[in-house]
Amino acid sequence: MSIKNNIHSILNSIPENVSLIAVSKTKPVSTILEAYNAGQRAFGENKIQEMASKYEELPKDIEWHMIGHLQSNKVKHMAHFVHLIHGVDSFKTLIEINKQALKHNRIINCLLQLKIAKEDTKFGLSKLDLEHIVSSEEFTNLKNINIKGFMGMATFTKDKSIIRAEFKALQNINSIFQKSNTFNFNPSIVSLGMSDDYKIAIEEGSTMIRVGSLIFGERNYL
Ligand SMILES: *Cc1c(COP(=O)(O)O)cnc(C)c1O
């Protein structure tokens, strides 16, 4: 199977309202170009500096999605071009994103990462954290960010019932908060699902899937 075929077979198997982010972390620009030439424009990376150097080298109509855990001090390296930041999991990071966005006179779109997996290694906000953030006075001062929805990662397990229950939990929170709309909080995107679980994610309301190995093959970590 070629990258082109992989992309097209995924696109053919998902509803029109679901968008595909091709997760290109660890892959060279030549490989990303293959996907680009097959029509793919949205790419996801999990390291800010790796994404920034790929941005420099690749066509400028690519939408770059930051899907990894964020270090506040590195936000400045992507503030001028990032399309959507998926993994925002603290108020501190949100304040830094707002500050860097202001410097570039941009509004940066973000998703808040919710902790749905039981594993300690997975990051994310609880429903209570989320309530505190969006109801705070300080949040209304963040004029250069726009929260467009939520992101989650399920527990790493073969047990599909656990994965499904975790996706449902995120969708539950989403349905509560989707009613609230302010100038910087407009949840409509649900970023859920990877190579192994994107079908379940779509059944549970995902509107954005993040797929790497199914498109590009297994990753080789050095
Ligand atoms: C690596 C990664 C993906 C893609 O994983 P695959 O199993 O290769 O599809 C999706 N989301 C996040 C946050 C990732 O880090």
JSON list of C-alpha atoms and ligand atoms in Angstrom, two decimals:
[
{"chain": "A", "resi": 1, "resn": "MET", "atom": "CA", "xyz": [0.00, 0.00, 0.00]},
{"chain": "A", "resi": 2, "resn": "SER", "atom": "CA", "xyz": [1.19, 3.50, -0.81]},
{"chain": "A", "resi": 3, "resn": "ILE", "atom": "CA", "xyz": [0.72, 6.59, 1.34]},
{"chain": "A", "resi": 4, "resn": "LYS", "atom": "CA", "xyz": [-1.72, 7.89, -1.24]},
{"chain": "A", "resi": 5, "resn": "ASN", "atom": "CA", "xyz": [-3.81, 4.72, -1.12]},
{"chain": "A", "resi": 6, "resn": "ASN", "atom": "CA", "xyz": [-3.75, 4.69, 2.66]},
{"chain": "A", "resi": 7, "resn": "ILE", "atom": "CA", "xyz": [-5.06, 8.25, 2.84]},
{"chain": "A", "resi": 8, "resn": "HIS", "atom": "CA", "xyz": [-7.76, 7.64, 0.29]},
{"chain": "A", "resi": 9, "resn": "SER", "atom": "CA", "xyz": [-8.97, 4.46, 1.92]},
{"chain": "A", "resi": 10, "resn": "ILE", "atom": "CA", "xyz": [-9.26, 6.22, 5.29]},
{"chain": "A", "resi": 11, "resn": "LEU", "atom": "CA", "xyz": [-11.06, 9.19, 3.71]},
{"chain": "A", "resi": 12, "resn": "ASN", "atom": "CA", "xyz": [-13.46, 6.81, 2.00]},
{"chain": "A", "resi": 13, "resn": "SER", "atom": "CA", "xyz": [-14.29, 5.13, 5.29]},
{"chain": "A", "resi": 14, "resn": "ILE", "atom": "CA", "xyz": [-15.11, 8.24, 7.35]},
{"chain": "A", "resi": 15, "resn": "PRO", "atom": "CA", "xyz": [-18.13, 10.56, 7.25]},
{"chain": "A", "resi": 16, "resn": "GLU", "atom": "CA", "xyz": [-17.79, 13.94, 5.56]},
{"chain": "A", "resi": 17, "resn": "ASN", "atom": "CA", "xyz": [-18.02, 15.90, 8.79]},
{"chain": "A", "resi": 18, "resn": "VAL", "atom": "CA", "xyz": [-14.93, 14.17, 10.19]},
{"chain": "A", "resi": 19, "resn": "SER", "atom": "CA", "xyz": [-11.54, 15.59, 9.28]},
{"chain": "A", "resi": 20, "resn": "LEU", "atom": "CA", "xyz": [-8.33, 13.63, 9.00]},
{"chain": "A", "resi": 21, "resn": "ILE", "atom": "CA", "xyz": [-5.10, 14.86, 10.56]},
{"chain": "A", "resi": 22, "resn": "ALA", "atom": "CA", "xyz": [-2.13, 12.95, 9.17]},
{"chain": "A", "resi": 23, "resn": "VAL", "atom": "CA", "xyz": [0.26, 12.47, 12.08]},
{"chain": "A", "resi": 24, "resn": "SER", "atom": "CA", "xyz": [3.71, 12.90, 10.57]},
{"chain": "A", "resi": 25, "resn": "LYS", "atom": "CA", "xyz": [5.88, 12.97, 13.72]},
{"chain": "A", "resi": 26, "resn": "THR", "atom": "CA", "xyz": [9.33, 11.42, 13.17]},
{"chain": "A", "resi": 27, "resn": "LYS", "atom": "CA", "xyz": [8.70, 11.27, 9.39]},
{"chain": "A", "resi": 28, "resn": "PRO", "atom": "CA", "xyz": [10.96, 13.18, 6.97]},
{"chain": "A", "resi": 29, "resn": "VAL", "atom": "CA", "xyz": [9.70, 16.00, 4.74]},
{"chain": "A", "resi": 30, "resn": "SER", "atom": "CA", "xyz": [9.95, 13.77, 1.67]},
{"chain": "A", "resi": 31, "resn": "THR", "atom": "CA", "xyz": [7.37, 11.44, 3.20]},
{"chain": "A", "resi": 32, "resn": "ILE", "atom": "CA", "xyz": [5.11, 14.36, 4.15]},
{"chain": "A", "resi": 33, "resn": "LEU", "atom": "CA", "xyz": [5.33, 15.59, 0.56]},
{"chain": "A", "resi": 34, "resn": "GLU", "atom": "CA", "xyz": [4.03, 12.26, -0.67]},
{"chain": "A", "resi": 35, "resn": "ALA", "atom": "CA", "xyz": [0.93, 12.75, 1.47]},
{"chain": "A", "resi": 36, "resn": "TYR", "atom": "CA", "xyz": [0.71, 16.39, 0.36]},
{"chain": "A", "resi": 37, "resn": "ASN", "atom": "CA", "xyz": [0.80, 15.32, -3.28]},
{"chain": "A", "resi": 38, "resn": "ALA", "atom": "CA", "xyz": [-2.06, 12.94, -2.55]},
{"chain": "A", "resi": 39, "resn": "GLY", "atom": "CA", "xyz": [-4.10, 15.98, -1.48]},
{"chain": "A", "resi": 40, "resn": "GLN", "atom": "CA", "xyz": [-3.58, 15.88, 2.31]},
{"chain": "A", "resi": 41, "resn": "ARG", "atom": "CA", "xyz": [-3.18, 19.34, 3.86]},
{"chain": "A", "resi": 42, "resn": "ALA", "atom": "CA", "xyz": [-3.58, 18.82, 7.63]},
{"chain": "A", "resi": 43, "resn": "PHE", "atom": "CA", "xyz": [-0.59, 17.37, 9.47]},
{"chain": "A", "resi": 44, "resn": "GLY", "atom": "CA", "xyz": [-0.03, 16.69, 13.15]},
{"chain": "A", "resi": 45, "resn": "GLU", "atom": "CA", "xyz": [3.25, 16.82, 15.04]},
{"chain": "A", "resi": 46, "resn": "ASN", "atom": "CA", "xyz": [4.03, 16.30, 18.72]},
{"chain": "A", "resi": 47, "resn": "LYS", "atom": "CA", "xyz": [7.27, 18.27, 19.05]},
{"chain": "A", "resi": 48, "resn": "ILE", "atom": "CA", "xyz": [7.21, 22.02, 18.53]},
{"chain": "A", "resi": 49, "resn": "GLN", "atom": "CA", "xyz": [10.73, 22.37, 17.12]},
{"chain": "A", "resi": 50, "resn": "GLU", "atom": "CA", "xyz": [10.32, 19.47, 14.73]},
{"chain": "A", "resi": 51, "resn": "MET", "atom": "CA", "xyz": [7.07, 21.00, 13.48]},
{"chain": "A", "resi": 52, "resn": "ALA", "atom": "CA", "xyz": [8.67, 24.44, 13.09]},
{"chain": "A", "resi": 53, "resn": "SER", "atom": "CA", "xyz": [11.51, 23.13, 10.96]},
{"chain": "A", "resi": 54, "resn": "LYS", "atom": "CA", "xyz": [9.12, 21.13, 8.77]},
{"chain": "A", "resi": 55, "resn": "TYR", "atom": "CA", "xyz": [6.96, 24.25, 8.41]},
{"chain": "A", "resi": 56, "resn": "GLU", "atom": "CA", "xyz": [10.00, 26.13, 7.07]},
{"chain": "A", "resi": 57, "resn": "GLU", "atom": "CA", "xyz": [10.70, 23.50, 4.43]},
{"chain": "A", "resi": 58, "resn": "LEU", "atom": "CA", "xyz": [7.23, 22.55, 3.25]},
{"chain": "A", "resi": 59, "resn": "PRO", "atom": "CA", "xyz": [4.47, 24.30, 1.22]},
{"chain": "A", "resi": 60, "resn": "LYS", "atom": "CA", "xyz": [2.77, 27.11, 3.10]},
{"chain": "A", "resi": 61, "resn": "ASP", "atom": "CA", "xyz": [-0.79, 25.90, 2.54]},
{"chain": "A", "resi": 62, "resn": "ILE", "atom": "CA", "xyz": [-0.25, 23.07, 5.02]},
{"chain": "A", "resi": 63, "resn": "GLU", "atom": "CA", "xyz": [-2.30, 23.30, 8.24]},
{"chain": "A", "resi": 64, "resn": "TRP", "atom": "CA", "xyz": [-0.05, 22.39, 11.15]},
{"chain": "A", "resi": 65, "resn": "HIS", "atom": "CA", "xyz": [-1.64, 20.77, 14.19]},
{"chain": "A", "resi": 66, "resn": "MET", "atom": "CA", "xyz": [0.26, 20.52, 17.46]},
{"chain": "A", "resi": 67, "resn": "ILE", "atom": "CA", "xyz": [-0.95, 17.33, 19.11]},
{"chain": "A", "resi": 68, "resn": "GLY", "atom": "CA", "xyz": [1.75, 16.76, 21.72]},
{"chain": "A", "resi": 69, "resn": "HIS", "atom": "CA", "xyz": [2.16, 17.79, 25.31]},
{"chain": "A", "resi": 70, "resn": "LEU", "atom": "CA", "xyz": [3.14, 21.45, 25.44]},
{"chain": "A", "resi": 71, "resn": "GLN", "atom": "CA", "xyz": [6.03, 23.11, 27.17]},
{"chain": "A", "resi": 72, "resn": "SER", "atom": "CA", "xyz": [5.09, 26.74, 27.69]},
{"chain": "A", "resi": 73, "resn": "ASN", "atom": "CA", "xyz": [8.57, 28.03, 26.91]},
{"chain": "A", "resi": 74, "resn": "LYS", "atom": "CA", "xyz": [8.42, 26.58, 23.39]},
{"chain": "A", "resi": 75, "resn": "VAL", "atom": "CA", "xyz": [5.07, 28.01, 22.33]},
{"chain": "A", "resi": 76, "resn": "LYS", "atom": "CA", "xyz": [6.86, 31.01, 20.81]},
{"chain": "A", "resi": 77, "resn": "HIS", "atom": "CA", "xyz": [8.43, 28.79, 18.14]},
{"chain": "A", "resi": 78, "resn": "MET", "atom": "CA", "xyz": [5.07, 27.97, 16.55]},
{"chain": "A", "resi": 79, "resn": "ALA", "atom": "CA", "xyz": [2.92, 31.00, 17.38]},
{"chain": "A", "resi": 80, "resn": "HIS", "atom": "CA", "xyz": [3.35, 32.54, 13.91]},
{"chain": "A", "resi": 81, "resn": "PHE", "atom": "CA", "xyz": [2.01, 29.58, 11.97]},
{"chain": "A", "resi": 82, "resn": "VAL", "atom": "CA", "xyz": [0.26, 26.88, 14.03]},
{"chain": "A", "resi": 83, "resn": "HIS", "atom": "CA", "xyz": [-3.28, 26.13, 12.84]},
{"chain": "A", "resi": 84, "resn": "LEU", "atom": "CA", "xyz": [-4.69, 24.33, 15.89]},
{"chain": "A", "resi": 85, "resn": "ILE", "atom": "CA", "xyz": [-3.14, 23.37, 19.23]},
{"chain": "A", "resi": 86, "resn": "HIS", "atom": "CA", "xyz": [-4.82, 20.18, 20.47]},
{"chain": "A", "resi": 87, "resn": "GLY", "atom": "CA", "xyz": [-3.10, 19.46, 23.76]},
{"chain": "A", "resi": 88, "resn": "VAL", "atom": "CA", "xyz": [-3.77, 22.48, 25.98]},
{"chain": "A", "resi": 89, "resn": "ASP", "atom": "CA", "xyz": [-4.05, 21.15, 29.50]},
{"chain": "A", "resi": 90, "resn": "SER", "atom": "CA", "xyz": [-3.35, 24.08, 31.80]},
{"chain": "A", "resi": 91, "resn": "PHE", "atom": "CA", "xyz": [-4.36, 27.68, 32.33]},
{"chain": "A", "resi": 92, "resn": "LYS", "atom": "CA", "xyz": [-0.71, 28.65, 32.40]},
{"chain": "A", "resi": 93, "resn": "THR", "atom": "CA", "xyz": [-0.19, 27.31, 28.87]},
{"chain": "A", "resi": 94, "resn": "LEU", "atom": "CA", "xyz": [-3.30, 29.10, 27.67]},
{"chain": "A", "resi": 95, "resn": "ILE", "atom": "CA", "xyz": [-1.95, 32.40, 29.01]},
{"chain": "A", "resi": 96, "resn": "GLU", "atom": "CA", "xyz": [1.37, 31.82, 27.24]},
{"chain": "A", "resi": 97, "resn": "ILE", "atom": "CA", "xyz": [-0.37, 30.95, 23.95]},
{"chain": "A", "resi": 98, "resn": "ASN", "atom": "CA", "xyz": [-2.44, 34.13, 24.25]},
{"chain": "A", "resi": 99, "resn": "LYS", "atom": "CA", "xyz": [0.69, 36.20, 24.88]},
{"chain": "A", "resi": 100, "resn": "GLN", "atom": "CA", "xyz": [2.55, 34.77, 21.89]},
{"chain": "A", "resi": 101, "resn": "ALA", "atom": "CA", "xyz": [-0.50, 35.05, 19.63]},
{"chain": "A", "resi": 102, "resn": "LEU", "atom": "CA", "xyz": [-0.82, 38.72, 20.55]},
{"chain": "A", "resi": 103, "resn": "LYS", "atom": "CA", "xyz": [2.80, 39.32, 19.50]},
{"chain": "A", "resi": 104, "resn": "HIS", "atom": "CA", "xyz": [1.92, 38.04, 16.03]},
{"chain": "A", "resi": 105, "resn": "ASN", "atom": "CA", "xyz": [-1.44, 39.76, 15.98]},
{"chain": "A", "resi": 106, "resn": "ARG", "atom": "CA", "xyz": [-3.18, 36.40, 15.59]},
{"chain": "A", "resi": 107, "resn": "ILE", "atom": "CA", "xyz": [-5.95, 34.48, 17.25]},
{"chain": "A", "resi": 108, "resn": "ILE", "atom": "CA", "xyz": [-4.73, 30.94, 17.88]},
{"chain": "A", "resi": 109, "resn": "ASN", "atom": "CA", "xyz": [-7.27, 28.15, 17.86]},
{"chain": "A", "resi": 110, "resn": "CYS", "atom": "CA", "xyz": [-6.92, 25.63, 20.69]},
{"chain": "A", "resi": 111, "resn": "LEU", "atom": "CA", "xyz": [-8.50, 22.45, 21.97]},
{"chain": "A", "resi": 112, "resn": "LEU", "atom": "CA", "xyz": [-8.52, 21.65, 25.66]},
{"chain": "A", "resi": 113, "resn": "GLN", "atom": "CA", "xyz": [-7.18, 18.20, 26.40]},
{"chain": "A", "resi": 114, "resn": "LEU", "atom": "CA", "xyz": [-9.41, 16.27, 28.78]},
{"chain": "A", "resi": 115, "resn": "LYS", "atom": "CA", "xyz": [-8.08, 13.43, 30.88]},
{"chain": "A", "resi": 116, "resn": "ILE", "atom": "CA", "xyz": [-10.18, 10.41, 30.01]},
{"chain": "A", "resi": 117, "resn": "ALA", "atom": "CA", "xyz": [-7.65, 7.61, 30.41]},
{"chain": "A", "resi": 118, "resn": "LYS", "atom": "CA", "xyz": [-6.91, 6.12, 33.81]},
{"chain": "A", "resi": 119, "resn": "GLU", "atom": "CA", "xyz": [-3.15, 6.00, 33.13]},
{"chain": "A", "resi": 120, "resn": "ASP", "atom": "CA", "xyz": [-1.09, 8.51, 35.12]},
{"chain": "A", "resi": 121, "resn": "THR", "atom": "CA", "xyz": [1.12, 9.08, 32.10]},
{"chain": "A", "resi": 122, "resn": "LYS", "atom": "CA", "xyz": [-1.69, 10.72, 30.12]},
{"chain": "A", "resi": 123, "resn": "PHE", "atom": "CA", "xyz": [-2.22, 14.44, 30.54]},
{"chain": "A", "resi": 124, "resn": "GLY", "atom": "CA", "xyz": [-5.42, 16.41, 30.62]},
{"chain": "A", "resi": 125, "resn": "LEU", "atom": "CA", "xyz": [-7.94, 18.47, 32.50]},
{"chain": "A", "resi": 126, "resn": "SER", "atom": "CA", "xyz": [-10.83, 17.18, 34.58]},
{"chain": "A", "resi": 127, "resn": "LYS", "atom": "CA", "xyz": [-14.36, 18.49, 34.16]},
{"chain": "A", "resi": 128, "resn": "LEU", "atom": "CA", "xyz": [-13.85, 20.53, 37.32]},
{"chain": "A", "resi": 129, "resn": "ASP", "atom": "CA", "xyz": [-10.59, 22.06, 36.01]},
{"chain": "A", "resi": 130, "resn": "LEU", "atom": "CA", "xyz": [-12.45, 22.98, 32.86]},
{"chain": "A", "resi": 131, "resn": "GLU", "atom": "CA", "xyz": [-15.26, 24.67, 34.79]},
{"chain": "A", "resi": 132, "resn": "HIS", "atom": "CA", "xyz": [-12.73, 26.68, 36.78]},
{"chain": "A", "resi": 133, "resn": "ILE", "atom": "CA", "xyz": [-10.93, 27.85, 33.67]},
{"chain": "A", "resi": 134, "resn": "VAL", "atom": "CA", "xyz": [-13.87, 28.92, 31.56]},
{"chain": "A", "resi": 135, "resn": "SER", "atom": "CA", "xyz": [-15.72, 30.62, 34.40]},
{"chain": "A", "resi": 136, "resn": "SER", "atom": "CA", "xyz": [-12.73, 32.62, 35.58]},
{"chain": "A", "resi": 137, "resn": "GLU", "atom": "CA", "xyz": [-12.43, 36.37, 35.11]},
{"chain": "A", "resi": 138, "resn": "GLU", "atom": "CA", "xyz": [-8.93, 35.92, 33.75]},
{"chain": "A", "resi": 139, "resn": "PHE", "atom": "CA", "xyz": [-10.17, 33.70, 30.94]},
{"chain": "A", "resi": 140, "resn": "THR", "atom": "CA", "xyz": [-12.30, 36.52, 29.55]},
{"chain": "A", "resi": 141, "resn": "ASN", "atom": "CA", "xyz": [-9.12, 38.59, 29.19]},
{"chain": "A", "resi": 142, "resn": "LEU", "atom": "CA", "xyz": [-7.59, 36.12, 26.74]},
{"chain": "A", "resi": 143, "resn": "LYS", "atom": "CA", "xyz": [-8.50, 37.87, 23.51]},
{"chain": "A", "resi": 144, "resn": "ASN", "atom": "CA", "xyz": [-6.01, 36.09, 21.27]},
{"chain": "A", "resi": 145, "resn": "ILE", "atom": "CA", "xyz": [-7.11, 32.52, 21.74]},
{"chain": "A", "resi": 146, "resn": "ASN", "atom": "CA", "xyz": [-10.24, 30.71, 20.65]},
{"chain": "A", "resi": 147, "resn": "ILE", "atom": "CA", "xyz": [-11.14, 27.39, 22.27]},
{"chain": "A", "resi": 148, "resn": "LYS", "atom": "CA", "xyz": [-12.66, 25.35, 19.47]},
{"chain": "A", "resi": 149, "resn": "GLY", "atom": "CA", "xyz": [-13.30, 22.10, 21.31]},
{"chain": "A", "resi": 150, "resn": "PHE", "atom": "CA", "xyz": [-11.81, 19.16, 23.13]},
{"chain": "A", "resi": 151, "resn": "MET", "atom": "CA", "xyz": [-9.17, 16.51, 22.60]},
{"chain": "A", "resi": 152, "resn": "GLY", "atom": "CA", "xyz": [-8.65, 13.19, 24.33]},
{"chain": "A", "resi": 153, "resn": "MET", "atom": "CA", "xyz": [-6.58, 10.03, 24.27]},
{"chain": "A", "resi": 154, "resn": "ALA", "atom": "CA", "xyz": [-7.91, 6.69, 25.41]},
{"chain": "A", "resi": 155, "resn": "THR", "atom": "CA", "xyz": [-6.05, 4.23, 27.60]},
{"chain": "A", "resi": 156, "resn": "PHE", "atom": "CA", "xyz": [-3.52, 2.08, 25.72]},
{"chain": "A", "resi": 157, "resn": "THR", "atom": "CA", "xyz": [-5.42, -1.20, 25.78]},
{"chain": "A", "resi": 158, "resn": "LYS", "atom": "CA", "xyz": [-6.85, -3.86, 23.50]},
{"chain": "A", "resi": 159, "resn": "ASP", "atom": "CA", "xyz": [-10.12, -3.75, 25.47]},
{"chain": "A", "resi": 160, "resn": "LYS", "atom": "CA", "xyz": [-12.46, -1.86, 23.17]},
{"chain": "A", "resi": 161, "resn": "SER", "atom": "CA", "xyz": [-15.11, -1.42, 25.87]},
{"chain": "A", "resi": 162, "resn": "ILE", "atom": "CA", "xyz": [-12.69, 0.65, 27.96]},
{"chain": "A", "resi": 163, "resn": "ILE", "atom": "CA", "xyz": [-11.78, 2.79, 24.96]},
{"chain": "A", "resi": 164, "resn": "ARG", "atom": "CA", "xyz": [-15.43, 3.33, 24.08]},
{"chain": "A", "resi": 165, "resn": "ALA", "atom": "CA", "xyz": [-16.36, 4.26, 27.66]},
{"chain": "A", "resi": 166, "resn": "GLU", "atom": "CA", "xyz": [-13.54, 6.83, 27.77]},
{"chain": "A", "resi": 167, "resn": "PHE", "atom": "CA", "xyz": [-14.64, 8.37, 24.46]},
{"chain": "A", "resi": 168, "resn": "LYS", "atom": "CA", "xyz": [-18.21, 8.54, 25.79]},
{"chain": "A", "resi": 169, "resn": "ALA", "atom": "CA", "xyz": [-16.97, 10.37, 28.88]},
{"chain": "A", "resi": 170, "resn": "LEU", "atom": "CA", "xyz": [-15.36, 13.04, 26.73]},
{"chain": "A", "resi": 171, "resn": "GLN", "atom": "CA", "xyz": [-18.46, 13.35, 24.57]},
{"chain": "A", "resi": 172, "resn": "ASN", "atom": "CA", "xyz": [-20.51, 13.82, 27.75]},
{"chain": "A", "resi": 173, "resn": "ILE", "atom": "CA", "xyz": [-18.42, 16.78, 28.83]},
{"chain": "A", "resi": 174, "resn": "ASN", "atom": "CA", "xyz": [-18.49, 18.14, 25.29]},
{"chain": "A", "resi": 175, "resn": "SER", "atom": "CA", "xyz": [-22.28, 18.03, 25.18]},
{"chain": "A", "resi": 176, "resn": "ILE", "atom": "CA", "xyz": [-22.50, 20.03, 28.41]},
{"chain": "A", "resi": 177, "resn": "PHE", "atom": "CA", "xyz": [-20.06, 22.73, 27.34]},
{"chain": "A", "resi": 178, "resn": "GLN", "atom": "CA", "xyz": [-21.10, 22.91, 23.70]},
{"chain": "A", "resi": 179, "resn": "LYS", "atom": "CA", "xyz": [-24.03, 25.10, 24.76]},
{"chain": "A", "resi": 180, "resn": "SER", "atom": "CA", "xyz": [-21.77, 27.83, 26.06]},
{"chain": "A", "resi": 181, "resn": "ASN", "atom": "CA", "xyz": [-20.48, 30.19, 23.46]},
{"chain": "A", "resi": 182, "resn": "THR", "atom": "CA", "xyz": [-18.43, 33.28, 24.14]},
{"chain": "A", "resi": 183, "resn": "PHE", "atom": "CA", "xyz": [-15.95, 35.19, 22.01]},
{"chain": "A", "resi": 184, "resn": "ASN", "atom": "CA", "xyz": [-13.10, 32.86, 22.96]},
{"chain": "A", "resi": 185, "resn": "PHE", "atom": "CA", "xyz": [-14.93, 29.64, 23.82]},
{"chain": "A", "resi": 186, "resn": "ASN", "atom": "CA", "xyz": [-16.78, 27.97, 20.96]},
{"chain": "A", "resi": 187, "resn": "PRO", "atom": "CA", "xyz": [-16.53, 24.22, 21.32]},
{"chain": "A", "resi": 188, "resn": "SER", "atom": "CA", "xyz": [-17.48, 22.31, 18.17]},
{"chain": "A", "resi": 189, "resn": "ILE", "atom": "CA", "xyz": [-14.45, 20.11, 17.45]},
{"chain": "A", "resi": 190, "resn": "VAL", "atom": "CA", "xyz": [-14.01, 16.72, 19.10]},
{"chain": "A", "resi": 191, "resn": "SER", "atom": "CA", "xyz": [-10.47, 15.44, 18.43]},
{"chain": "A", "resi": 192, "resn": "LEU", "atom": "CA", "xyz": [-10.57, 11.73, 19.25]},
{"chain": "A", "resi": 193, "resn": "GLY", "atom": "CA", "xyz": [-9.22, 8.62, 17.63]},
{"chain": "A", "resi": 194, "resn": "MET", "atom": "CA", "xyz": [-5.92, 7.30, 16.30]},
{"chain": "A", "resi": 195, "resn": "SER", "atom": "CA", "xyz": [-4.96, 4.43, 13.95]},
{"chain": "A", "resi": 196, "resn": "ASP", "atom": "CA", "xyz": [-6.25, 1.68, 16.22]},
{"chain": "A", "resi": 197, "resn": "ASP", "atom": "CA", "xyz": [-9.38, 3.29, 17.57]},
{"chain": "A", "resi": 198, "resn": "TYR", "atom": "CA", "xyz": [-10.61, 5.92, 15.11]},
{"chain": "A", "resi": 199, "resn": "LYS", "atom": "CA", "xyz": [-13.67, 3.90, 14.08]},
{"chain": "A", "resi": 200, "resn": "ILE", "atom": "CA", "xyz": [-14.89, 3.68, 17.68]},
{"chain": "A", "resi": 201, "resn": "ALA", "atom": "CA", "xyz": [-14.07, 7.37, 18.11]},
{"chain": "A", "resi": 202, "resn": "ILE", "atom": "CA", "xyz": [-16.27, 8.35, 15.17]},
{"chain": "A", "resi": 203, "resn": "GLU", "atom": "CA", "xyz": [-19.12, 6.20, 16.50]},
{"chain": "A", "resi": 204, "resn": "GLU", "atom": "CA", "xyz": [-18.75, 8.15, 19.75]},
{"chain": "A", "resi": 205, "resn": "GLY", "atom": "CA", "xyz": [-18.85, 11.58, 18.16]},
{"chain": "A", "resi": 206, "resn": "SER", "atom": "CA", "xyz": [-15.33, 12.40, 16.99]},
{"chain": "A", "resi": 207, "resn": "THR", "atom": "CA", "xyz": [-15.12, 15.11, 14.35]},
{"chain": "A", "resi": 208, "resn": "MET", "atom": "CA", "xyz": [-11.33, 15.02, 13.95]},
{"chain": "A", "resi": 209, "resn": "ILE", "atom": "CA", "xyz": [-9.16, 11.91, 13.87]},
{"chain": "A", "resi": 210, "resn": "ARG", "atom": "CA", "xyz": [-5.37, 11.88, 14.28]},
{"chain": "A", "resi": 211, "resn": "VAL", "atom": "CA", "xyz": [-3.89, 9.03, 12.27]},
{"chain": "A", "resi": 212, "resn": "GLY", "atom": "CA", "xyz": [-0.20, 8.23, 11.90]},
{"chain": "A", "resi": 213, "resn": "SER", "atom": "CA", "xyz": [0.89, 4.63, 11.48]},
{"chain": "A", "resi": 214, "resn": "LEU", "atom": "CA", "xyz": [-2.06, 3.62, 9.32]},
{"chain": "A", "resi": 215, "resn": "ILE", "atom": "CA", "xyz": [-0.94, 6.22, 6.77]},
{"chain": "A", "resi": 216, "resn": "PHE", "atom": "CA", "xyz": [2.85, 6.22, 7.08]},
{"chain": "A", "resi": 217, "resn": "GLY", "atom": "CA", "xyz": [3.60, 2.81, 8.57]},
{"chain": "A", "resi": 218, "resn": "GLU", "atom": "CA", "xyz": [5.17, 2.11, 11.94]},
{"chain": "A", "resi": 219, "resn": "ARG", "atom": "CA", "xyz": [7.41, 4.79, 13.43]},
{"chain": "A", "resi": 220, "resn": "ASN", "atom": "CA", "xyz": [11.07, 4.08, 14.07]},
{"chain": "A", "resi": 221, "resn": "TYR", "atom": "CA", "xyz": [12.21, 5.79, 17.25]},
{"chain": "A", "resi": 222, "resn": "LEU", "atom": "CA", "xyz": [15.95, 6.12, 17.37]},
{"chain": "B", "resi": 1, "resn": "LIG", "atom": "C1", "xyz": [1.26, 9.69, 17.70]},
{"chain": "B", "resi": 1, "resn": "LIG", "atom": "C2", "xyz": [-0.08, 10.25, 17.99]},
{"chain": "B", "resi": 1, "resn": "LIG", "atom": "C3", "xyz": [-1.20, 9.93, 17.21]},
{"chain": "B", "resi": 1, "resn": "LIG", "atom": "C4", "xyz": [-1.15, 8.95, 16.06]},
{"chain": "B", "resi": 1, "resn": "LIG", "atom": "O1", "xyz": [-0.93, 7.65, 16.49]},
{"chain": "B", "resi": 1, "resn": "LIG", "atom": "P1", "xyz": [-1.06, 6.39, 15.49]},
{"chain": "B", "resi": 1, "resn": "LIG", "atom": "O2", "xyz": [-1.35, 5.26, 16.40]},
{"chain": "B", "resi": 1, "resn": "LIG", "atom": "O3", "xyz": [0.24, 6.27, 14.80]},
{"chain": "B", "resi": 1, "resn": "LIG", "atom": "O4", "xyz": [-2.18, 6.68, 14.56]},
{"chain": "B", "resi": 1, "resn": "LIG", "atom": "C5", "xyz": [-2.41, 10.52, 17.54]},
{"chain": "B", "resi": 1, "resn": "LIG", "atom": "N1", "xyz": [-2.52, 11.39, 18.57]},
{"chain": "B", "resi": 1, "resn": "LIG", "atom": "C6", "xyz": [-1.47, 11.72, 19.34]},
{"chain": "B", "resi": 1, "resn": "LIG", "atom": "C7", "xyz": [-1.66, 12.69, 20.44]},
{"chain": "B", "resi": 1, "resn": "LIG", "atom": "C8", "xyz": [-0.23, 11.16, 19.08]},
{"chain": "B", "resi": 1, "resn": "LIG", "atom": "O5", "xyz": [0.82, 11.50, 19.86]}
]
